[in-house]
PDB file of C-alpha atoms in Angstrom:
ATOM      1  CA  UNK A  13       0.000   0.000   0.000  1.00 66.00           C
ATOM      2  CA  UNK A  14       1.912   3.572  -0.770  1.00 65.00           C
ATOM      3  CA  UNK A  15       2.164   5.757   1.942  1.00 92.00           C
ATOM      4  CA  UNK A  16       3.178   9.177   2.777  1.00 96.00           C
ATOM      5  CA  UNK A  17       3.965   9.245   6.190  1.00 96.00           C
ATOM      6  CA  UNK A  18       4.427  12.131   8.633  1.00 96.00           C
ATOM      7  CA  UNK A  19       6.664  11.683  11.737  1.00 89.00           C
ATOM      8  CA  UNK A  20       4.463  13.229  14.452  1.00 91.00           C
ATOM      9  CA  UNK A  21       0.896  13.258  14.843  1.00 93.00           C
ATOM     10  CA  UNK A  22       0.895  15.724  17.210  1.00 96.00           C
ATOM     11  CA  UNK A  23       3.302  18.386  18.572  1.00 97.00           C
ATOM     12  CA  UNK A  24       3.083  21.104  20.946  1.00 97.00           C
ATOM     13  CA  UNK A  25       6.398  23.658  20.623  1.00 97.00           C
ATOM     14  CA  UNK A  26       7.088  26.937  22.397  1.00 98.00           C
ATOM     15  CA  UNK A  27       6.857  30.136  20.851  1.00 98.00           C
ATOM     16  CA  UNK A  28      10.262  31.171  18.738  1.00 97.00           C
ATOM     17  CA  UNK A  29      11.276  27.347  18.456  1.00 97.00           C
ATOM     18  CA  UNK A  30      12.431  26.348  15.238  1.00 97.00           C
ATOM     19  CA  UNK A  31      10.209  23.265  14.317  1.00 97.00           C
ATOM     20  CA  UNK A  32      10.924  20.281  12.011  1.00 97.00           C
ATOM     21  CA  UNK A  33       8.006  18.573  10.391  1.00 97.00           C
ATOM     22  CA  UNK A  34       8.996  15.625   8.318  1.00 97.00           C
ATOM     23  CA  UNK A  35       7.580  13.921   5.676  1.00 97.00           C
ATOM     24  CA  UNK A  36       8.325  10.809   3.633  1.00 97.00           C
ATOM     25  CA  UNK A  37       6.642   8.765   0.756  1.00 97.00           C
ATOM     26  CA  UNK A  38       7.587   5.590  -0.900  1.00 95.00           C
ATOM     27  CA  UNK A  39       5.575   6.102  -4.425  1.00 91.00           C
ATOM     28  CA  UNK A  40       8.747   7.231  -6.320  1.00 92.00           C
ATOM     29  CA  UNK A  41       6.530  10.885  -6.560  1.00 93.00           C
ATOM     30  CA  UNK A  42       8.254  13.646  -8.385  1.00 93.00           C
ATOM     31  CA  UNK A  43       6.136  16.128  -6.412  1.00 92.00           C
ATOM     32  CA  UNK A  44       5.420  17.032  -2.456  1.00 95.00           C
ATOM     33  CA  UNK A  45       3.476  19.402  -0.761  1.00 96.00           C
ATOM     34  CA  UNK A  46       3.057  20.874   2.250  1.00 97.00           C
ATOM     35  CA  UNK A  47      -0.856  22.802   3.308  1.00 96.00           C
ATOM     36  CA  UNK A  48      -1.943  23.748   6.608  1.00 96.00           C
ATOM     37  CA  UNK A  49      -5.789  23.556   7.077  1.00 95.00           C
ATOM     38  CA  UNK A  50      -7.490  25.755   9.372  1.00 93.00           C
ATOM     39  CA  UNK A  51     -11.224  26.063   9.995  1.00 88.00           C
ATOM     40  CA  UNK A  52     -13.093  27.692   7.850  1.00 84.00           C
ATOM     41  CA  UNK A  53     -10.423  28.210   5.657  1.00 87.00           C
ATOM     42  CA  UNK A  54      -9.884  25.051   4.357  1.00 88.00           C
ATOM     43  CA  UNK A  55      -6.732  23.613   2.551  1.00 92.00           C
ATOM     44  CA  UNK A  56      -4.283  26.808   1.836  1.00 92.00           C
ATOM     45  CA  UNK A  57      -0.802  25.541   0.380  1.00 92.00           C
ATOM     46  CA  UNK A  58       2.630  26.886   1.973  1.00 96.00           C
ATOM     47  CA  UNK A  59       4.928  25.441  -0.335  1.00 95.00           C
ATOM     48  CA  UNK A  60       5.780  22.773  -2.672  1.00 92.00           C
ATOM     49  CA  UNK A  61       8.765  20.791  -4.728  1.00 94.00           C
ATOM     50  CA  UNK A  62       8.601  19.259  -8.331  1.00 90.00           C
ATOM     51  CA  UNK A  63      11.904  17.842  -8.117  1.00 90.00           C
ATOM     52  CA  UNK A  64      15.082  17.453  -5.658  1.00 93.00           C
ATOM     53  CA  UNK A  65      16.847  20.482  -4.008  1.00 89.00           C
ATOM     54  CA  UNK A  66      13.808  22.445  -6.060  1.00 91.00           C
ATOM     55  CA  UNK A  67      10.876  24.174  -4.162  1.00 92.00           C
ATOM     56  CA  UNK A  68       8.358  27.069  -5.209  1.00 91.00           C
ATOM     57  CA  UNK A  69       6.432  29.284  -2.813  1.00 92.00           C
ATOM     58  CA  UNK A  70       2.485  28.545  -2.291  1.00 90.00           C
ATOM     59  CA  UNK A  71       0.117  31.084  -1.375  1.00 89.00           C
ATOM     60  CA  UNK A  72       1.253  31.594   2.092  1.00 94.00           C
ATOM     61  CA  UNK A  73       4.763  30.276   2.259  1.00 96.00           C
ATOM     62  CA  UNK A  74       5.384  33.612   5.034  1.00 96.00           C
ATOM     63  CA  UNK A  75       7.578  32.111   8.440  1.00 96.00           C
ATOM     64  CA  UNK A  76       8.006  28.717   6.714  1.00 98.00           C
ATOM     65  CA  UNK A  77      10.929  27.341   4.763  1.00 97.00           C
ATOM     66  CA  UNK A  78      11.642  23.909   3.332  1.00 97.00           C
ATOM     67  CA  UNK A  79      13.941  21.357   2.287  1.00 97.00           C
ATOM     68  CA  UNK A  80      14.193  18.628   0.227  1.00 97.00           C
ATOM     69  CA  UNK A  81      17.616  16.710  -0.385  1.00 96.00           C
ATOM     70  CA  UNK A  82      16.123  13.443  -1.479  1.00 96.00           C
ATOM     71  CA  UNK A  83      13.289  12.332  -3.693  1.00 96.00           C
ATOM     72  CA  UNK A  84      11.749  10.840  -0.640  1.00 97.00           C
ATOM     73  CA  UNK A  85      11.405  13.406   1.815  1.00 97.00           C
ATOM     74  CA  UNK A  86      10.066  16.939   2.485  1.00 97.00           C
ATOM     75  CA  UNK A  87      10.748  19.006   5.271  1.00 97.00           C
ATOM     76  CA  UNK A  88       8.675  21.945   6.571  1.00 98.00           C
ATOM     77  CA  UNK A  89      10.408  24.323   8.891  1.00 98.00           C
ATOM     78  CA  UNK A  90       8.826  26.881  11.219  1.00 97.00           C
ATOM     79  CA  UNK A  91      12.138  29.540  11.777  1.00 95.00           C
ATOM     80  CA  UNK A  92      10.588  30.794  14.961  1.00 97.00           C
ATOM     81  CA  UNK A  93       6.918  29.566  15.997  1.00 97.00           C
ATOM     82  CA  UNK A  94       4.491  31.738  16.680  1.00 98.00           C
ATOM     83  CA  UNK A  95       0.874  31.418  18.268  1.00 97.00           C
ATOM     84  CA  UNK A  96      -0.511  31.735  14.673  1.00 97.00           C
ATOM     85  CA  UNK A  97       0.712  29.076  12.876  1.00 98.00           C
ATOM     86  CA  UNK A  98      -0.887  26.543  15.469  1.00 98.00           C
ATOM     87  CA  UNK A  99      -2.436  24.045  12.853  1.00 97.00           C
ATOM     88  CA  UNK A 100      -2.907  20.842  10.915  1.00 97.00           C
ATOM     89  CA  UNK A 101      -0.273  20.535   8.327  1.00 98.00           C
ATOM     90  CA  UNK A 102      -0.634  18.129   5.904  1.00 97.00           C
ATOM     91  CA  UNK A 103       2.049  15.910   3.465  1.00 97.00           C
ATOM     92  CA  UNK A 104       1.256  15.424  -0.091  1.00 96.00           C
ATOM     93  CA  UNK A 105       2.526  13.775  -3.151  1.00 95.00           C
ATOM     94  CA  UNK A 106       2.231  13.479  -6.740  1.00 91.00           C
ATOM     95  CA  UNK A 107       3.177  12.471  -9.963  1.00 88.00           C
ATOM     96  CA  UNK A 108       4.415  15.063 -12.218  1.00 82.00           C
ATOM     97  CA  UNK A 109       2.771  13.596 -15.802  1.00 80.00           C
ATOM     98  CA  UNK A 110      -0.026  11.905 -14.054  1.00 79.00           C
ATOM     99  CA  UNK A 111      -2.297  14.004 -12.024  1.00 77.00           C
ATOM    100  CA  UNK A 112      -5.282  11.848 -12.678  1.00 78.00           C
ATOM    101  CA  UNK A 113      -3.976   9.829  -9.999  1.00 82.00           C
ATOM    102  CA  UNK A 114      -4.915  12.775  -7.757  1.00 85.00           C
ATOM    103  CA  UNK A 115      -2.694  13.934  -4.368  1.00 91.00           C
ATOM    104  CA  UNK A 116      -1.608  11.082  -1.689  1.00 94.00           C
ATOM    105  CA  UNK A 117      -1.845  12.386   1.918  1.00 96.00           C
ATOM    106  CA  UNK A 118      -0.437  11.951   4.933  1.00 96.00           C
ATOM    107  CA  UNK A 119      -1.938  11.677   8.109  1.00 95.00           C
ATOM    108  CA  UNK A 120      -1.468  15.126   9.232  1.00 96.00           C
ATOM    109  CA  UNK A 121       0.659  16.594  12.375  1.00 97.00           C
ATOM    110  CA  UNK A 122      -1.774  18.668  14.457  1.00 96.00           C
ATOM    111  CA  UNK A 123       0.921  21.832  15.811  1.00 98.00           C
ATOM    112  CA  UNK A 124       0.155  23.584  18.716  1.00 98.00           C
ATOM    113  CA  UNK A 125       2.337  26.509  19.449  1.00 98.00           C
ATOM    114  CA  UNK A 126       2.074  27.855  23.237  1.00 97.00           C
TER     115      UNK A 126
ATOM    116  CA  UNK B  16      -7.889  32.419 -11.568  1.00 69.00           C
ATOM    117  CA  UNK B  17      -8.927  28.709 -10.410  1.00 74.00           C
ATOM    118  CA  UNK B  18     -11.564  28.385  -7.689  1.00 83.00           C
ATOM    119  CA  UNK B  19     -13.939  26.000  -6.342  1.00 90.00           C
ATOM    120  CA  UNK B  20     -16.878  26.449  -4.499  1.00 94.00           C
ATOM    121  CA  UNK B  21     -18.563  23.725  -2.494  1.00 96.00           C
ATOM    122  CA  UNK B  22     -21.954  23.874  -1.030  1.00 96.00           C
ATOM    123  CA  UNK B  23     -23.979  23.533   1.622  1.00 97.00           C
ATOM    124  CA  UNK B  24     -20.481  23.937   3.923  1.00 95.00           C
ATOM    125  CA  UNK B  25     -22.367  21.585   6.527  1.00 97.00           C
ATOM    126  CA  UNK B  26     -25.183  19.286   5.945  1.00 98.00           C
ATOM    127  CA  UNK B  27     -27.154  16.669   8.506  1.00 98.00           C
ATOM    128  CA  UNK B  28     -28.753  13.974   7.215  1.00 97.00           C
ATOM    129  CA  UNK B  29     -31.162  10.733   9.028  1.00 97.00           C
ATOM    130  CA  UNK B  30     -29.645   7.938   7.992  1.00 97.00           C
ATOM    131  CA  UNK B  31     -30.933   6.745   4.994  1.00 97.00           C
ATOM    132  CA  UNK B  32     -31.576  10.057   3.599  1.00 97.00           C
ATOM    133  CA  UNK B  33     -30.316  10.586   0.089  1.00 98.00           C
ATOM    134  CA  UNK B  34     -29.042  14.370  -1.085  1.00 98.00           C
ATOM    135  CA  UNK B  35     -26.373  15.552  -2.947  1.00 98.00           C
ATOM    136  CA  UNK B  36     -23.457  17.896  -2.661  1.00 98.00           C
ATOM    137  CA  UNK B  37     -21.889  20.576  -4.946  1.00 98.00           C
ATOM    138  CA  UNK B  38     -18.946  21.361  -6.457  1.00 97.00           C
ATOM    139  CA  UNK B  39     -18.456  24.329  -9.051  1.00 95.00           C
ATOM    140  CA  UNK B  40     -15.381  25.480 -10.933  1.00 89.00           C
ATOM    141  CA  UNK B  41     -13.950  27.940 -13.037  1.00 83.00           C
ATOM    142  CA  UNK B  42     -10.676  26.491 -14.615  1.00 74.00           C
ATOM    143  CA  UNK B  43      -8.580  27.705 -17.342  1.00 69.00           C
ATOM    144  CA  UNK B  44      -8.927  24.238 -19.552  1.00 72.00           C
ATOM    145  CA  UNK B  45     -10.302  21.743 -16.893  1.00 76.00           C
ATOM    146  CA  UNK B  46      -7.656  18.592 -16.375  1.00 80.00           C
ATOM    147  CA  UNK B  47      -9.752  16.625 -14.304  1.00 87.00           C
ATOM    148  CA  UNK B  48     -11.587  17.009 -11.008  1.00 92.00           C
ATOM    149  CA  UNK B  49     -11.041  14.929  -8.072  1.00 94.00           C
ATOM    150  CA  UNK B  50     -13.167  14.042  -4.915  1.00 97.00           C
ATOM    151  CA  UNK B  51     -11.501  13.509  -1.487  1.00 97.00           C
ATOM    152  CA  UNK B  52     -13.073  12.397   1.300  1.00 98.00           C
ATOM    153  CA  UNK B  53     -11.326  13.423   5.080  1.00 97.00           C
ATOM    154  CA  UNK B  54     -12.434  12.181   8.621  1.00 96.00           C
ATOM    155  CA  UNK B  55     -11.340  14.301  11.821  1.00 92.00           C
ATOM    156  CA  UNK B  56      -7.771  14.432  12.254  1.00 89.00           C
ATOM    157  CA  UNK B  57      -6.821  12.658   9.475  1.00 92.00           C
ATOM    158  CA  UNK B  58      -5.074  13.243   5.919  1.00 95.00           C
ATOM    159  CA  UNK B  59      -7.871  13.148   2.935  1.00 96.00           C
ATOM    160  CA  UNK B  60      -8.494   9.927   1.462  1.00 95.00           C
ATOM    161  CA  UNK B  61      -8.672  10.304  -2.082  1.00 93.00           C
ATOM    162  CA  UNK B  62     -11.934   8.681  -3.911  1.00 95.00           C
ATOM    163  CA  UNK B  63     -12.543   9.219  -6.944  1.00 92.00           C
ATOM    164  CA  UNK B  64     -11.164  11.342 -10.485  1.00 93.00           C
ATOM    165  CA  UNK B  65     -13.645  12.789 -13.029  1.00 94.00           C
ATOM    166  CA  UNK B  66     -11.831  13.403 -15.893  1.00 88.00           C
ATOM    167  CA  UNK B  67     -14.446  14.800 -18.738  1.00 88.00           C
ATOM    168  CA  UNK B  68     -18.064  15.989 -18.561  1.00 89.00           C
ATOM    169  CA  UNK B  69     -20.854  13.124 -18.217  1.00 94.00           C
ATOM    170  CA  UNK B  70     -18.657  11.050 -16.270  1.00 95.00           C
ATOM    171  CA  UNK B  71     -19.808   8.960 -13.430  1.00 97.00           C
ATOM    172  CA  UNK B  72     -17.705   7.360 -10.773  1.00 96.00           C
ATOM    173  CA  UNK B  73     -19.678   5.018  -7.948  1.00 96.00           C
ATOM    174  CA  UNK B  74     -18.063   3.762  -4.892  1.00 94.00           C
ATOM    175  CA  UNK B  75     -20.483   1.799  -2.629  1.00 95.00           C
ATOM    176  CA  UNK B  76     -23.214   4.383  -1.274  1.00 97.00           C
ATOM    177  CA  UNK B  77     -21.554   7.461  -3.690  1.00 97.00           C
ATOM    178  CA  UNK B  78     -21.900   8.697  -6.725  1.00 98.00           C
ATOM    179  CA  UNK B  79     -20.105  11.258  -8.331  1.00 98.00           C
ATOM    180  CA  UNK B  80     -20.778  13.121 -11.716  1.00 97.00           C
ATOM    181  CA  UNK B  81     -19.466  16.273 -13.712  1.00 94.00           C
ATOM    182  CA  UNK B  82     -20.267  18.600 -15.879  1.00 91.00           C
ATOM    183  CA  UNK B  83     -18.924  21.648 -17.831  1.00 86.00           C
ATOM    184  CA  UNK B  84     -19.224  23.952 -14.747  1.00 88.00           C
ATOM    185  CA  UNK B  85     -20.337  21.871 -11.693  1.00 94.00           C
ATOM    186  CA  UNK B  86     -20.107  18.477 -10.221  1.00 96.00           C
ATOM    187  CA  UNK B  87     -22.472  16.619  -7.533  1.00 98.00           C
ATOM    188  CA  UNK B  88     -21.720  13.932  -5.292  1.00 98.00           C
ATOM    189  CA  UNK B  89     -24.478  11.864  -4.438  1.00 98.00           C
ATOM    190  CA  UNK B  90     -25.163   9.894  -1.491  1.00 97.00           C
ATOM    191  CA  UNK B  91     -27.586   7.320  -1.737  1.00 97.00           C
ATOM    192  CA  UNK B  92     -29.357   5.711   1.685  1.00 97.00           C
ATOM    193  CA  UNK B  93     -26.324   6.953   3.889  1.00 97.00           C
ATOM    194  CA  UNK B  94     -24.714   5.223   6.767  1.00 97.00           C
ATOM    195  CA  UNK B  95     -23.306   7.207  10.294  1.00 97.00           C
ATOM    196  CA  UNK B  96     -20.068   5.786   8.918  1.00 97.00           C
ATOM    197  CA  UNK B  97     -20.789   8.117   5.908  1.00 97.00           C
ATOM    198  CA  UNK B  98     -20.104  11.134   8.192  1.00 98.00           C
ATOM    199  CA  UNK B  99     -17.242  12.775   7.029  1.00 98.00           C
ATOM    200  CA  UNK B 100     -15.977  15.955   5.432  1.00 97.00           C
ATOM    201  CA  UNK B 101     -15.738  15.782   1.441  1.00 98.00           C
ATOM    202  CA  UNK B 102     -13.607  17.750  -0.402  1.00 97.00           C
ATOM    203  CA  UNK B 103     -12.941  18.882  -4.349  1.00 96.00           C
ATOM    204  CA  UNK B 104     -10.371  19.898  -6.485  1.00 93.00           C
ATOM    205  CA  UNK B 105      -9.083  20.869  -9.554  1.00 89.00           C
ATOM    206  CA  UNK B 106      -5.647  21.080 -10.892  1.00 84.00           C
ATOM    207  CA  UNK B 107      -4.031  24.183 -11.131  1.00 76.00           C
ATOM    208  CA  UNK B 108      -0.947  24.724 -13.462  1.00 65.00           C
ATOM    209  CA  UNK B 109       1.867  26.769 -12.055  1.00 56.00           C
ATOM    210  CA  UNK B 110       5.734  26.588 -13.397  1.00 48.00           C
ATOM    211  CA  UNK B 111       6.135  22.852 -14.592  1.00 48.00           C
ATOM    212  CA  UNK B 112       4.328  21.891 -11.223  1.00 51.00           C
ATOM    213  CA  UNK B 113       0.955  20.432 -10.576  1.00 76.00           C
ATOM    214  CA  UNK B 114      -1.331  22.126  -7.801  1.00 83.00           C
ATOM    215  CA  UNK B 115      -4.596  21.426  -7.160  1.00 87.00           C
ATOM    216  CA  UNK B 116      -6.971  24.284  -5.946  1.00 87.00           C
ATOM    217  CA  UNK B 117      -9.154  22.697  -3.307  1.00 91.00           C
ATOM    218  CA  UNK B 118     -13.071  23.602  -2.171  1.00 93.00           C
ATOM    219  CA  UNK B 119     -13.951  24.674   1.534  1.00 94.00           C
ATOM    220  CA  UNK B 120     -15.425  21.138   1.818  1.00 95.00           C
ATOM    221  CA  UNK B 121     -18.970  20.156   2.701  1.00 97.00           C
ATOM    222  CA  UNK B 122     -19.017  18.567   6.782  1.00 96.00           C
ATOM    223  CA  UNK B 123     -21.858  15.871   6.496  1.00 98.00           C
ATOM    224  CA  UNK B 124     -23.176  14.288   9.480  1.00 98.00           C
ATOM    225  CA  UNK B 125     -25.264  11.276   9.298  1.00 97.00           C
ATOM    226  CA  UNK B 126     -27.614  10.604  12.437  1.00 97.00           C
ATOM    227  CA  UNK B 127     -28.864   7.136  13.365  1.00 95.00           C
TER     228      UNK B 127
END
């Protein structure tokens, strides 16, 4: 069964920590994504990666970075936490010439800043 | 611009209650439209892809069709387990990349 899979389900981080949320998948995907949802807001991307080392800015990519050195894995980074990016984040991948196959998810970290 | 609109953004049903949600788009040159379907806490499971108007996808208890501008996912005679939020989207195209540009999401709630 493919899987991408996020290391924590839940986290709860002080404000101005630097957080690491990891994320791996096993499909071979050229793609990966990283959204937070919030309520009533719904699914708003941060950033995202069509290949290794490259990564684009979503639509609110503000206080984040990432990194991806391998195919495999994404990393979303949180420079200094604040109160306001306590969230779900979601993982997703995808092939590059085959979107009909639709976005794999991960489970989802749920980050609470304090 | 892409968008999608999904409505009602919460509907209750009895169980066994058919309806229908919605799902309309404006895309530049639509490349498919996909249905995901995403229980509390959790990642969205994907369910189906529509790929060109008149299509029809069933899975169990749903049903999912599409038009030029608008797409409906039917529930037929639903379950509690049915209870769920369901989500659409459509892909974007942005620099050699593939996004998709996702709906609120409908919240249904099925009560025994």
């Amino acid at each position: 069964d493919v899987k991408v899979t996020q290391s924590s389900r839940y986290l709860v981080k002080r404000t101005g920590e630097k957080v690491f949320l990891e994320c791996v998948q096993d499909m071979d995907h050229e793609n990966m994504f990283w959204y937070r949802q919030d309520p009533g807001l719904g699914l708003r991307l941060i950033y995202f990666s069509y290949d290794v080392k490259m990564k684009e800015k979503g639509d609110i990519p503000e206080g984040y970075s990432v990194s991806r050195e391998k195919k495999e894995r994404f990393s979303l980074i949180l420079e200094s936490a604040s109160t306001n990016q306590t969230s779900m984040y979601l993982c997703a991948s995808s092939w590059a010439d085959r979107i009909y196959y639709g976005y794999t998810f991960g489970s989802g970290t749920r980050l609470t800043v304090v | 611009e892409d968008q999608v609109t999904q409505s009602p953004e919460a509907l209750r049903l009895q169980e066994g209650e058919s309806s229908s949600l919605n799902c309309s788009y404006t895309v530049s040159g639509l490349r498919g439209l996909f249905w995901y379907r995403q229980d509390p806490g959790k990642g969205p499971e994907f369910l189906f892809t529509l790929y060109s108007a008149g299509e029809e996808k069933e899975k169990e208890r749903l049903k999912a069709t599409l038009t030029k501008k608008e797409s409906f996912l039917h529930i037929t005679a639903p379950k509690p387990e049915d209870s769920a939020t369901y989500l659409c989207a459509v892909p974007g195209l942005i620099q050699g990349a593939q996004k998709l540009v996702f709906g609120q999401g409908t919240r249904l709630t099925i009560n025994p």
